[in-house]
Amino acid sequence: MPLEISILEKSDLMFMRSHGLVTDADSIAAFETYATHPAARPGQNMLADMSGIEESRIDYQKRMALHSIMEPILTMGGKARTYVMYVPDGKSAKLAKNYLRFWEAVPLIDVHLTASESEALLILQLPYRSFAEMIAAEKD
């Protein structure tokens, strides 16, 4: 699957990695995976590693419909979340800017774009320098 979801419980974080071609069906499947995951909870921060995206096929009407389903679930309990998208190159950055627009009007979700892993982790107030270090710490 082009969108892989993990819950890093020690960091209280939903971590998503994207690679290859990303479609609306992939986005729906990834959200369903997260929404039904037993470790998902209100206020949990989110980190998307979009560095592996090569192409996306997104129908913006379908994306808006999905967003209308996602928003009440992601803002459940009135708890704020920080959502950081790691976007190191032009392809992923363009896609991320489009996704950013969907969340700008949602006051409980604070969205950031960054081209640096260490900056992404700093924004999330996590004590790691890289995603690999964060994942390794989760396994300890």
mmCIF file of C-alpha atoms in Angstrom:
data_model
loop_
_atom_site.group_PDB
_atom_site.id
_atom_site.type_symbol
_atom_site.label_atom_id
_atom_site.label_comp_id
_atom_site.label_asym_id
_atom_site.label_seq_id
_atom_site.Cartn_x
_atom_site.Cartn_y
_atom_site.Cartn_z
ATOM 1 C CA MET A 1 0.000 0.000 0.000
ATOM 2 C CA PRO A 2 1.411 3.429 -0.893
ATOM 3 C CA LEU A 3 0.342 4.885 2.474
ATOM 4 C CA GLU A 4 1.596 3.004 5.518
ATOM 5 C CA ILE A 5 0.203 3.927 8.931
ATOM 6 C CA SER A 6 1.876 3.204 12.271
ATOM 7 C CA ILE A 7 0.973 4.320 15.758
ATOM 8 C CA LEU A 8 4.116 5.069 17.750
ATOM 9 C CA GLU A 9 2.720 4.764 21.248
ATOM 10 C CA LYS A 10 5.841 5.966 23.108
ATOM 11 C CA SER A 11 5.743 9.183 21.079
ATOM 12 C CA ASP A 12 1.919 9.322 21.051
ATOM 13 C CA LEU A 13 2.086 9.790 17.308
ATOM 14 C CA MET A 14 0.437 8.591 14.134
ATOM 15 C CA PHE A 15 3.247 8.142 11.614
ATOM 16 C CA MET A 16 2.419 7.789 7.929
ATOM 17 C CA ARG A 17 4.860 7.009 5.133
ATOM 18 C CA SER A 18 3.918 7.565 1.510
ATOM 19 C CA HIS A 19 5.598 6.132 -1.552
ATOM 20 C CA GLY A 20 4.941 5.647 -5.243
ATOM 21 C CA LEU A 21 1.575 6.599 -6.702
ATOM 22 C CA VAL A 22 -0.992 7.845 -4.160
ATOM 23 C CA THR A 23 -4.703 7.744 -5.048
ATOM 24 C CA ASP A 24 -7.980 8.665 -3.367
ATOM 25 C CA ALA A 25 -8.553 4.981 -2.574
ATOM 26 C CA ASP A 26 -5.181 4.883 -0.783
ATOM 27 C CA SER A 27 -6.076 7.944 1.283
ATOM 28 C CA ILE A 28 -9.433 6.439 2.271
ATOM 29 C CA ALA A 29 -7.827 3.105 3.239
ATOM 30 C CA ALA A 30 -5.119 4.855 5.286
ATOM 31 C CA PHE A 31 -7.653 6.972 7.164
ATOM 32 C CA GLU A 32 -9.816 3.919 7.887
ATOM 33 C CA THR A 33 -6.730 2.114 9.195
ATOM 34 C CA TYR A 34 -5.966 4.993 11.536
ATOM 35 C CA ALA A 35 -9.551 5.665 12.628
ATOM 36 C CA THR A 36 -10.066 2.031 13.643
ATOM 37 C CA HIS A 37 -6.625 1.425 15.160
ATOM 38 C CA PRO A 38 -6.897 0.520 18.864
ATOM 39 C CA ALA A 39 -4.039 2.911 19.773
ATOM 40 C CA ALA A 40 -5.551 5.932 17.951
ATOM 41 C CA ARG A 41 -6.870 8.563 20.321
ATOM 42 C CA PRO A 42 -8.132 12.162 20.349
ATOM 43 C CA GLY A 43 -5.379 14.767 20.291
ATOM 44 C CA GLN A 44 -2.737 12.382 18.945
ATOM 45 C CA ASN A 45 -0.235 14.244 16.785
ATOM 46 C CA MET A 46 0.409 13.174 13.202
ATOM 47 C CA LEU A 47 3.567 13.005 11.107
ATOM 48 C CA ALA A 48 3.498 12.284 7.378
ATOM 49 C CA ASP A 49 6.718 11.343 5.597
ATOM 50 C CA MET A 50 5.838 12.284 2.032
ATOM 51 C CA SER A 51 9.381 11.907 0.701
ATOM 52 C CA GLY A 52 8.597 8.774 -1.305
ATOM 53 C CA ILE A 53 5.669 10.124 -3.317
ATOM 54 C CA GLU A 54 6.351 9.919 -7.023
ATOM 55 C CA GLU A 55 2.883 10.835 -8.256
ATOM 56 C CA SER A 56 -0.622 11.406 -6.963
ATOM 57 C CA ARG A 57 -4.031 11.110 -8.514
ATOM 58 C CA ILE A 58 -6.397 13.016 -6.316
ATOM 59 C CA ASP A 59 -9.946 13.993 -7.254
ATOM 60 C CA TYR A 60 -10.491 17.110 -5.175
ATOM 61 C CA GLN A 61 -14.254 16.613 -4.897
ATOM 62 C CA LYS A 62 -13.633 13.114 -3.481
ATOM 63 C CA ARG A 63 -10.919 14.530 -1.242
ATOM 64 C CA MET A 64 -13.324 17.172 0.090
ATOM 65 C CA ALA A 65 -15.868 14.437 0.828
ATOM 66 C CA LEU A 66 -13.206 12.415 2.662
ATOM 67 C CA HIS A 67 -12.099 15.523 4.537
ATOM 68 C CA SER A 68 -15.666 16.108 5.742
ATOM 69 C CA ILE A 69 -15.572 12.599 7.253
ATOM 70 C CA MET A 70 -12.047 12.966 8.660
ATOM 71 C CA GLU A 71 -12.465 16.359 10.332
ATOM 72 C CA PRO A 72 -14.997 15.398 13.026
ATOM 73 C CA ILE A 73 -13.042 12.244 13.869
ATOM 74 C CA LEU A 74 -9.680 14.015 14.039
ATOM 75 C CA THR A 75 -11.101 16.820 16.194
ATOM 76 C CA MET A 76 -13.101 14.488 18.472
ATOM 77 C CA GLY A 77 -13.130 15.527 22.080
ATOM 78 C CA GLY A 78 -12.130 19.088 21.188
ATOM 79 C CA LYS A 79 -8.461 18.168 21.497
ATOM 80 C CA ALA A 80 -5.912 19.954 19.327
ATOM 81 C CA ARG A 81 -3.441 18.059 17.143
ATOM 82 C CA THR A 82 -0.259 19.017 15.392
ATOM 83 C CA TYR A 83 0.074 17.583 11.885
ATOM 84 C CA VAL A 84 3.538 17.802 10.321
ATOM 85 C CA MET A 85 4.216 16.899 6.698
ATOM 86 C CA TYR A 86 7.814 16.123 5.793
ATOM 87 C CA VAL A 87 8.160 17.230 2.175
ATOM 88 C CA PRO A 88 11.776 17.353 0.985
ATOM 89 C CA ASP A 89 11.237 17.785 -2.744
ATOM 90 C CA GLY A 90 9.129 19.459 -5.400
ATOM 91 C CA LYS A 91 6.670 16.635 -6.099
ATOM 92 C CA SER A 92 5.795 15.966 -2.503
ATOM 93 C CA ALA A 93 5.837 19.676 -1.627
ATOM 94 C CA LYS A 94 3.250 20.489 -4.291
ATOM 95 C CA LEU A 95 0.957 17.717 -3.068
ATOM 96 C CA ALA A 96 1.455 18.701 0.568
ATOM 97 C CA LYS A 97 0.502 22.310 -0.169
ATOM 98 C CA ASN A 98 -2.750 21.030 -1.674
ATOM 99 C CA TYR A 99 -3.415 18.904 1.452
ATOM 100 C CA LEU A 100 -2.534 21.865 3.663
ATOM 101 C CA ARG A 101 -5.422 23.834 2.169
ATOM 102 C CA PHE A 102 -7.885 21.236 3.446
ATOM 103 C CA TRP A 103 -6.732 21.718 7.048
ATOM 104 C CA GLU A 104 -6.136 25.489 7.181
ATOM 105 C CA ALA A 105 -9.726 26.200 8.213
ATOM 106 C CA VAL A 106 -9.733 23.621 11.028
ATOM 107 C CA PRO A 107 -8.654 25.433 14.197
ATOM 108 C CA LEU A 108 -7.912 22.263 16.188
ATOM 109 C CA ILE A 109 -5.382 20.973 13.661
ATOM 110 C CA ASP A 110 -2.135 22.923 13.435
ATOM 111 C CA VAL A 111 -0.473 21.938 10.138
ATOM 112 C CA HIS A 112 3.210 22.429 9.267
ATOM 113 C CA LEU A 113 5.283 21.670 6.184
ATOM 114 C CA THR A 114 9.007 21.091 6.506
ATOM 115 C CA ALA A 115 11.844 19.769 4.349
ATOM 116 C CA SER A 116 13.837 18.611 7.398
ATOM 117 C CA GLU A 117 13.297 15.485 9.502
ATOM 118 C CA SER A 118 14.894 17.121 12.529
ATOM 119 C CA GLU A 119 12.663 20.188 12.173
ATOM 120 C CA ALA A 120 9.562 17.970 11.863
ATOM 121 C CA LEU A 121 10.496 16.233 15.113
ATOM 122 C CA LEU A 122 11.275 19.552 16.812
ATOM 123 C CA ILE A 123 7.831 20.925 15.859
ATOM 124 C CA LEU A 124 6.305 17.813 17.454
ATOM 125 C CA GLN A 125 8.534 18.306 20.529
ATOM 126 C CA LEU A 126 10.053 14.843 20.110
ATOM 127 C CA PRO A 127 13.646 14.249 21.285
ATOM 128 C CA TYR A 128 14.944 12.639 18.075
ATOM 129 C CA ARG A 129 17.066 13.868 15.167
ATOM 130 C CA SER A 130 15.678 11.521 12.516
ATOM 131 C CA PHE A 131 12.695 9.303 11.779
ATOM 132 C CA ALA A 132 14.962 6.250 11.942
ATOM 133 C CA GLU A 133 16.029 7.219 15.475
ATOM 134 C CA MET A 134 12.386 7.725 16.486
ATOM 135 C CA ILE A 135 11.346 4.331 15.091
ATOM 136 C CA ALA A 136 14.300 2.602 16.766
ATOM 137 C CA ALA A 137 13.354 4.162 20.117
ATOM 138 C CA GLU A 138 9.812 2.850 19.687
ATOM 139 C CA LYS A 139 11.172 -0.706 19.432
ATOM 140 C CA ASP A 140 13.297 -0.447 22.603
#
